[in-house]
Amino acid sequence: MKPNYSFYIFLVYVSFFSTLVPAITGFFRIKYLGAREKALFYLILVSLVSESVIFILRELNIRNLYVARIYDVMEFTLISLFYIRLFDKSKITLYMKILVFVFIGIAILDFYYNGISSMDDIFLTTESILFMIYSLFAFFHLLQNPVYDNVLAAPLFWFNTAILTYFSGNLFLFVFSNYLENHFAKVSPALWGIHSLLNIVFYFLISTGFWKTATQRT
Amino acid sequence: MENGNPTDIILLIAAGCMGMLILVVSIILFVVYYQKKVLAQKNNFQRQLLSATVDVQEKERERIAKNVHDDLGMKLSVIRQGFQKIMRNTESKELITRVAGENIRVIDDSIEIVRNVAKELFPPGLVKLGFTKSLAELCKQITNAGQLTVSFMQGNSEIKLPEKTGLQLYRVTQELLNNIIKHSAATEVRVDLQRNETHTSLTITHNGKGISSVEINKLMNEEKGTGLKSLQSRAQLINAAINYETGNSEQKPFIEVHIGHEEKNH
């Protein structure tokens, strides 16, 4: 029996439209967004544009993987910027800044040697592990510097939860992405359905973070 | 694996993703739980500080009321009796002169009592002399009392602090010196006041028995640590941190009060 992937494909569409939620929330909360939060707002805008391009190219049956790869580099830069601004008084930001340039350099070299139309599983896996570490540090920072009476009122909690959930959940997918794409292409919609589900959760949590930026500090 | 069942592949990857998500949810729940626990501890500590402050205030009021009642009340009664004596013997010029002279002396004593009470309520030197000179004066007064020698050192020529900060830091220093006199058996104390662009620090070094911040925290958690809680409460009012060091063979025990300058931090 041929597997039915219509539900996963449906998730891909929901994921695409869910990008609008944080974009709209961020737009309404723009005056409350600090430099740190703006990095994530720009990420959402970049995500909205790239998802739209991917969506259109998919409908036109044109390969769109290179758009995702350009997006991955921008995503890495903007999320790194978010954490650099969070830890701005710490010496660790110097290493974070160096890592941004190293990653961009590796991505450009990879485009040059391996072409732009294949999955860069090493880049995505390393990025995921790195952001998982950053987000754990951020939770530690949040507990060490309790600005809010309730942690659920802190936008940082929601942004960090979004990043940790997205990159942890997708880690296995990213590790095996190239392998699966090459050897099990037919199960790809189902696996990217999981990715879409995590995307929806990510956008929902980021929207909550944007919404909470208007919360008064105690 | 290339001949594997696609459904198995999906399940395997999905299980991996699910495992990671369970781990993430556990971390998030821990963060929420831990923050609530820390917050509850912080609130409890704030309640204890408030209670200690109220206790100290009540004790201070009780002491002032006692001074006013016992000393000033008695003096005023003596003055009243003197006037009654004069009223009963208006013709005896000698008695009037003697009683009036006695009353003047008692009135002078009463003025001194009022002055002392006012001084205890708010050190007049703080407004007239400024914080640094008042602190130097306090050290001199303790030295003059004879129990121990307190020397005062300052880095800059004049350290100006906002009135509220100056008063609280003066009270904190007073209480710390009082504790050193009562508990450390020190004979020499040095009060060192320094200020730079980011903070003001007051270091009290002595040659007696020191106490560590850990021991202080332990004492503060006990019922009897009212004075320490009051100290902590005053320190919090001016955004100051107090650090207690027991000292070692090379370093004498010391207490450091560190105040960050808000205008530089924001």
XYZ file of C-alpha atoms in Angstrom:
484
model
C 0.000 0.000 0.000
C 1.350 3.377 -0.973
C 1.821 5.625 2.093
C -0.501 8.609 2.274
C 1.457 11.775 2.937
C -1.389 14.271 2.433
C -1.428 15.178 6.156
C 2.291 16.031 6.118
C 1.854 18.098 2.972
C -1.036 19.872 4.707
C 1.367 20.655 7.601
C 3.842 22.202 5.140
C 1.095 24.597 3.992
C 0.055 25.424 7.583
C 3.720 26.038 8.420
C 4.004 28.474 5.510
C 0.960 30.486 6.599
C 1.956 30.364 10.302
C 4.967 32.583 9.426
C 2.455 35.403 9.205
C 1.532 35.098 12.911
C 4.886 36.278 14.396
C 5.309 38.771 11.546
C 1.959 40.413 12.417
C 2.548 40.169 16.211
C 6.039 41.627 15.827
C 4.671 44.432 13.656
C 2.096 45.387 16.338
C 4.744 45.221 19.067
C 7.491 46.932 17.052
C 7.786 49.909 19.450
C 8.492 47.528 22.365
C 11.173 45.542 20.520
C 14.738 46.197 21.647
C 17.833 45.583 19.504
C 17.852 41.925 20.627
C 14.227 41.241 19.761
C 14.571 43.094 16.453
C 17.151 40.490 15.323
C 14.393 37.862 15.695
C 11.840 40.106 14.002
C 14.164 40.435 10.989
C 14.579 36.636 11.079
C 10.805 36.268 10.828
C 10.692 38.711 7.893
C 13.517 36.844 6.133
C 11.683 33.603 6.885
C 8.435 34.996 5.446
C 10.182 36.030 2.226
C 12.115 32.768 1.817
C 9.078 30.607 2.645
C 7.096 32.545 0.030
C 9.806 32.053 -2.598
C 10.090 28.336 -1.724
C 6.287 28.011 -1.894
C 6.096 29.670 -5.328
C 9.040 27.669 -6.727
C 7.494 24.445 -5.399
C 4.192 25.266 -7.114
C 6.148 25.909 -10.332
C 8.065 22.630 -9.867
C 11.408 24.449 -9.746
C 14.128 23.245 -7.369
C 14.180 25.484 -4.327
C 16.830 24.022 -2.047
C 19.264 26.884 -2.645
C 16.731 29.354 -1.169
C 16.608 27.255 2.010
C 20.412 27.205 2.152
C 20.695 30.978 1.828
C 17.993 31.252 4.506
C 19.957 28.897 6.811
C 22.998 31.215 6.721
C 20.825 34.278 7.439
C 19.015 32.383 10.207
C 22.337 31.467 11.806
C 23.551 35.085 11.622
C 20.356 36.626 13.040
C 19.885 34.112 15.881
C 23.582 34.485 16.756
C 23.037 38.260 16.795
C 20.131 37.741 19.207
C 22.377 35.804 21.612
C 25.353 38.175 21.109
C 23.100 41.040 22.204
C 21.846 38.974 25.139
C 25.337 38.206 26.423
C 26.739 41.610 25.381
C 28.627 42.149 28.664
C 30.291 38.732 28.557
C 33.616 37.834 26.900
C 31.893 34.892 25.229
C 30.383 37.248 22.604
C 33.806 37.578 20.939
C 33.824 33.815 20.242
C 30.196 34.004 19.111
C 31.089 36.765 16.639
C 34.070 34.773 15.343
C 31.802 31.718 14.927
C 29.369 33.746 12.788
C 32.166 34.639 10.354
C 33.557 31.079 10.414
C 30.118 29.629 9.630
C 29.467 32.097 6.818
C 32.915 31.265 5.400
C 32.246 27.510 5.574
C 28.835 27.949 3.957
C 30.349 29.967 1.057
C 33.095 27.363 0.556
C 30.486 24.609 0.612
C 28.370 26.452 -1.994
C 31.487 26.765 -4.134
C 32.670 23.150 -3.925
C 29.467 21.103 -3.460
C 26.968 23.278 -5.257
C 24.011 25.036 -3.748
C 21.330 22.460 -4.498
C 22.137 19.833 -1.873
C 21.315 19.665 1.838
C 24.123 20.875 4.060
C 23.530 18.488 6.929
C 26.830 19.311 8.680
C 26.029 23.046 8.727
C 22.482 22.415 10.036
C 23.611 19.889 12.648
C 26.427 22.103 13.961
C 24.083 25.099 13.960
C 21.480 23.121 15.944
C 23.987 21.936 18.562
C 25.404 25.447 18.885
C 21.976 27.045 19.365
C 20.999 24.357 21.873
C 24.097 25.306 23.894
C 23.371 29.050 23.530
C 19.763 28.554 24.638
C 20.818 26.554 27.714
C 23.214 29.386 28.605
C 20.373 31.851 28.051
C 18.111 29.932 30.474
C 20.942 30.005 33.004
C 21.304 33.767 32.396
C 17.537 34.203 32.875
C 17.638 32.383 36.222
C 20.710 34.320 37.357
C 19.201 37.703 36.448
C 15.524 37.482 37.444
C 14.097 40.743 36.063
C 10.542 39.383 35.980
C 8.506 38.078 38.912
C 7.158 35.347 36.673
C 9.481 33.731 34.144
C 6.505 33.154 31.826
C 6.194 36.947 31.502
C 9.761 37.246 30.187
C 9.936 37.493 26.361
C 13.411 35.937 26.541
C 11.873 32.765 28.023
C 9.576 32.351 25.012
C 12.214 33.208 22.401
C 14.665 30.831 24.024
C 12.072 28.081 24.353
C 11.263 28.528 20.640
C 14.923 28.224 19.618
C 15.636 25.266 21.921
C 12.493 23.379 20.843
C 13.038 23.989 17.131
C 16.703 23.042 16.999
C 16.466 20.103 19.426
C 13.415 18.674 17.712
C 14.983 19.021 14.279
C 18.427 17.732 15.290
C 17.796 14.155 14.143
C 16.218 15.388 10.930
C 19.206 17.610 10.195
C 21.729 14.884 11.030
C 20.152 12.472 8.550
C 18.731 15.033 6.089
C 21.183 14.476 3.228
C 21.237 10.735 3.711
C 17.450 10.516 3.748
C 17.095 12.880 0.788
C 19.455 10.684 -1.252
C 18.283 7.228 -0.138
C 14.714 7.605 1.061
C 13.395 10.490 -1.036
C 9.921 8.972 -0.997
C 9.578 9.351 2.781
C 10.824 12.933 2.593
C 7.339 14.579 2.787
C 6.625 12.754 6.047
C 9.927 13.821 7.594
C 9.613 17.401 6.467
C 6.093 17.244 7.918
C 7.745 16.845 11.325
C 9.945 19.823 10.444
C 6.839 21.831 9.502
C 5.171 20.903 12.803
C 8.220 22.190 14.695
C 8.185 25.303 12.495
C 4.581 25.993 13.557
C 5.538 25.563 17.239
C 8.574 27.837 16.688
C 6.473 30.615 15.124
C 3.807 30.298 17.832
C 6.432 30.617 20.613
C 8.170 33.539 18.876
C 4.773 35.279 18.535
C 4.175 34.797 22.274
C 7.618 36.316 22.943
C 6.803 39.358 20.770
C 3.454 39.706 22.530
C 5.098 39.592 25.965
C 7.540 42.425 25.117
C 4.810 44.869 26.182
C 4.699 43.279 29.686
C 5.778 45.644 32.424
C 8.954 44.643 34.264
C 8.635 44.263 38.014
C 19.220 0.257 5.452
C 18.504 1.395 1.898
C 16.063 -1.519 1.594
C 14.401 -0.635 4.885
C 10.719 0.071 5.280
C 10.005 3.826 4.861
C 7.505 3.697 7.727
C 10.237 2.353 10.010
C 12.511 5.198 8.935
C 9.805 7.756 9.718
C 9.152 6.138 13.102
C 12.854 6.028 13.928
C 13.422 9.691 13.118
C 10.128 10.682 14.786
C 11.191 8.795 17.932
C 14.519 10.653 17.929
C 12.719 13.990 17.539
C 10.238 13.041 20.265
C 13.067 12.066 22.626
C 14.722 15.445 22.113
C 11.412 17.229 22.631
C 10.792 15.371 25.898
C 14.244 16.484 27.033
C 13.480 20.085 26.057
C 10.109 20.055 27.842
C 11.857 18.691 30.965
C 14.434 21.523 30.814
C 11.703 24.147 30.373
C 9.656 22.728 33.272
C 12.790 22.745 35.417
C 13.456 26.418 34.531
C 9.855 27.388 35.442
C 9.920 25.354 38.686
C 13.373 26.604 39.718
C 12.492 30.257 39.029
C 9.323 29.899 41.157
C 11.359 28.345 43.974
C 13.990 31.120 43.836
C 11.221 33.725 43.775
C 9.513 32.182 46.815
C 12.845 32.223 48.689
C 13.430 35.839 47.655
C 9.933 36.873 48.817
C 10.415 35.064 52.099
C 13.743 36.831 52.637
C 12.147 40.204 51.800
C 9.387 39.501 54.356
C 12.022 38.683 56.987
C 13.916 41.890 56.160
C 10.753 43.957 56.422
C 9.872 42.322 59.713
C 13.409 42.999 61.029
C 13.204 46.631 59.929
C 9.874 47.068 61.723
C 11.319 45.372 64.844
C 14.360 47.647 64.852
C 12.150 50.715 64.347
C 9.908 49.665 67.243
C 12.912 49.078 69.507
C 14.376 52.450 68.524
C 11.049 54.182 69.256
C 10.772 52.366 72.572
C 14.280 53.492 73.545
C 13.633 57.103 72.537
C 10.271 57.083 74.370
C 12.038 55.743 77.473
C 14.740 58.441 77.252
C 12.156 61.179 76.795
C 9.942 59.823 79.579
C 12.639 59.007 82.151
C 15.130 61.822 81.573
C 13.217 64.689 80.020
C 9.969 63.930 81.910
C 11.832 63.917 85.219
C 13.668 67.176 84.428
C 10.407 68.904 83.469
C 8.825 67.692 86.745
C 11.763 69.195 88.661
C 11.309 72.522 86.794
C 7.558 72.429 87.557
C 8.198 71.806 91.239
C 10.701 74.697 91.254
C 8.110 77.071 89.813
C 5.486 75.822 92.296
C 7.947 76.552 95.122
C 8.463 80.096 93.741
C 4.683 80.633 93.473
C 4.211 79.583 97.096
C 7.019 81.907 98.322
C 6.791 84.936 96.049
C 8.178 87.225 98.718
C 11.463 85.394 99.358
C 13.893 86.892 96.853
C 16.696 84.591 97.985
C 14.585 81.443 97.371
C 13.420 82.736 93.960
C 17.037 83.370 92.893
C 18.194 79.940 94.112
C 15.311 77.991 92.529
C 15.537 79.980 89.260
C 19.267 79.176 89.113
C 18.546 75.470 89.681
C 15.799 75.530 87.031
C 18.161 77.104 84.490
C 20.629 74.257 85.091
C 17.844 71.661 84.706
C 16.607 73.404 81.530
C 20.184 73.279 80.152
C 20.291 69.540 80.918
C 16.922 69.112 79.200
C 18.193 70.956 76.109
C 21.172 68.577 76.045
C 18.829 65.570 76.307
C 16.667 66.879 73.428
C 19.838 67.528 71.399
C 21.080 63.967 72.003
C 17.740 62.425 71.075
C 17.632 64.529 67.893
C 21.225 63.523 67.130
C 20.304 59.858 67.456
C 17.295 60.320 65.196
C 19.308 62.121 62.527
C 23.030 62.897 62.841
C 23.155 66.718 62.386
C 26.702 66.493 61.083
C 25.486 64.745 57.952
C 23.773 67.897 56.743
C 26.302 70.364 58.167
C 29.583 68.538 57.578
C 28.709 66.078 54.831
C 29.023 62.301 54.841
C 32.834 61.980 54.852
C 33.442 64.380 57.740
C 30.560 62.865 59.740
C 32.103 59.436 59.302
C 35.506 60.774 60.406
C 33.765 62.358 63.418
C 32.083 59.053 64.283
C 35.459 57.256 64.196
C 36.941 59.965 66.419
C 34.069 59.677 68.927
C 34.535 55.889 69.220
C 38.306 56.319 69.651
C 37.724 58.964 72.341
C 35.464 56.541 74.220
C 38.685 54.556 74.784
C 37.705 50.944 74.091
C 39.413 50.760 70.682
C 41.161 52.930 68.086
C 39.269 53.637 64.888
C 41.259 55.314 62.116
C 39.600 56.792 59.071
C 41.135 56.890 55.585
C 39.718 58.224 52.361
C 40.970 58.096 48.814
C 39.614 61.328 47.418
C 39.518 64.752 49.054
C 35.728 64.776 49.415
C 33.254 62.031 48.612
C 29.793 63.440 48.090
C 26.884 61.042 48.275
C 23.156 61.748 47.881
C 21.600 62.559 51.294
C 19.593 59.305 51.470
C 22.611 57.188 50.499
C 24.836 59.074 52.946
C 22.411 58.576 55.852
C 21.938 54.856 55.184
C 25.665 54.249 54.658
C 26.367 56.152 57.883
C 23.840 53.957 59.746
C 25.287 50.801 58.161
C 28.816 51.853 59.241
C 27.540 52.695 62.735
C 25.913 49.254 63.052
C 28.972 47.441 61.632
C 31.310 49.263 64.044
C 28.887 48.486 66.855
C 28.974 44.778 65.918
C 32.786 44.839 65.783
C 32.918 46.425 69.251
C 30.416 43.899 70.657
C 31.581 40.657 69.025
C 35.090 40.821 67.540
C 37.253 41.830 70.539
C 39.211 44.096 68.171
C 41.514 46.825 69.464
C 42.255 48.488 66.125
C 39.833 49.269 63.335
C 40.449 51.012 60.026
C 37.613 52.547 57.998
C 38.615 53.091 54.388
C 36.352 55.041 52.030
C 37.084 54.955 48.293
C 35.216 56.116 45.249
C 35.846 55.613 41.558
C 33.796 56.130 38.404
C 31.650 53.062 38.856
C 31.295 52.552 42.596
C 31.875 53.700 46.163
C 33.361 51.221 48.595
C 33.712 51.367 52.342
C 36.054 48.797 53.839
C 36.282 48.183 57.567
C 39.391 46.201 58.496
C 40.035 45.130 62.114
C 42.384 42.983 64.178
C 39.663 41.045 65.984
C 37.747 37.868 65.209
C 36.227 38.037 61.731
C 33.057 36.572 60.327
C 32.320 35.266 56.825
C 29.354 36.045 54.569
C 28.285 32.393 54.869
C 28.111 32.666 58.676
C 26.257 35.975 58.346
C 23.669 34.357 56.042
C 23.264 31.536 58.554
C 22.726 34.014 61.394
C 20.265 35.997 59.296
C 18.154 32.885 58.815
C 17.859 32.542 62.582
C 15.292 34.415 64.644
C 17.901 36.436 66.526
C 19.594 38.002 63.501
C 17.398 41.117 63.639
C 20.317 43.591 63.584
C 21.893 41.873 60.591
C 18.582 41.810 58.734
C 18.148 45.505 59.447
C 21.667 46.096 58.100
C 20.816 44.116 54.973
C 17.590 46.045 54.571
C 19.407 49.409 54.805
C 21.997 48.146 52.301
C 19.250 47.136 49.863
C 17.692 50.597 50.159
C 20.847 52.144 48.674
C 21.580 49.261 46.300
C 24.662 48.241 48.287
C 26.220 44.813 48.784
C 27.946 43.848 52.037
C 30.737 41.311 51.906
C 32.214 39.787 55.087
C 35.676 38.192 55.027
C 37.233 36.296 57.935
C 40.787 37.057 56.836
C 43.851 34.783 57.012
C 47.506 34.861 58.040
C 48.228 37.564 55.443
C 44.971 39.477 55.455
C 43.093 40.886 58.449
C 39.327 40.331 58.696
C 37.351 42.942 56.825
C 33.849 43.975 55.825
C 33.286 45.671 52.494
C 30.231 47.732 51.579
C 30.026 48.194 47.838
C 27.651 50.706 46.226
C 27.301 50.830 42.438
C 26.578 54.226 40.925
C 23.147 53.929 39.339
C 23.684 56.784 36.899
C 26.626 54.872 35.415
C 24.730 51.618 35.118
C 21.718 52.891 33.204
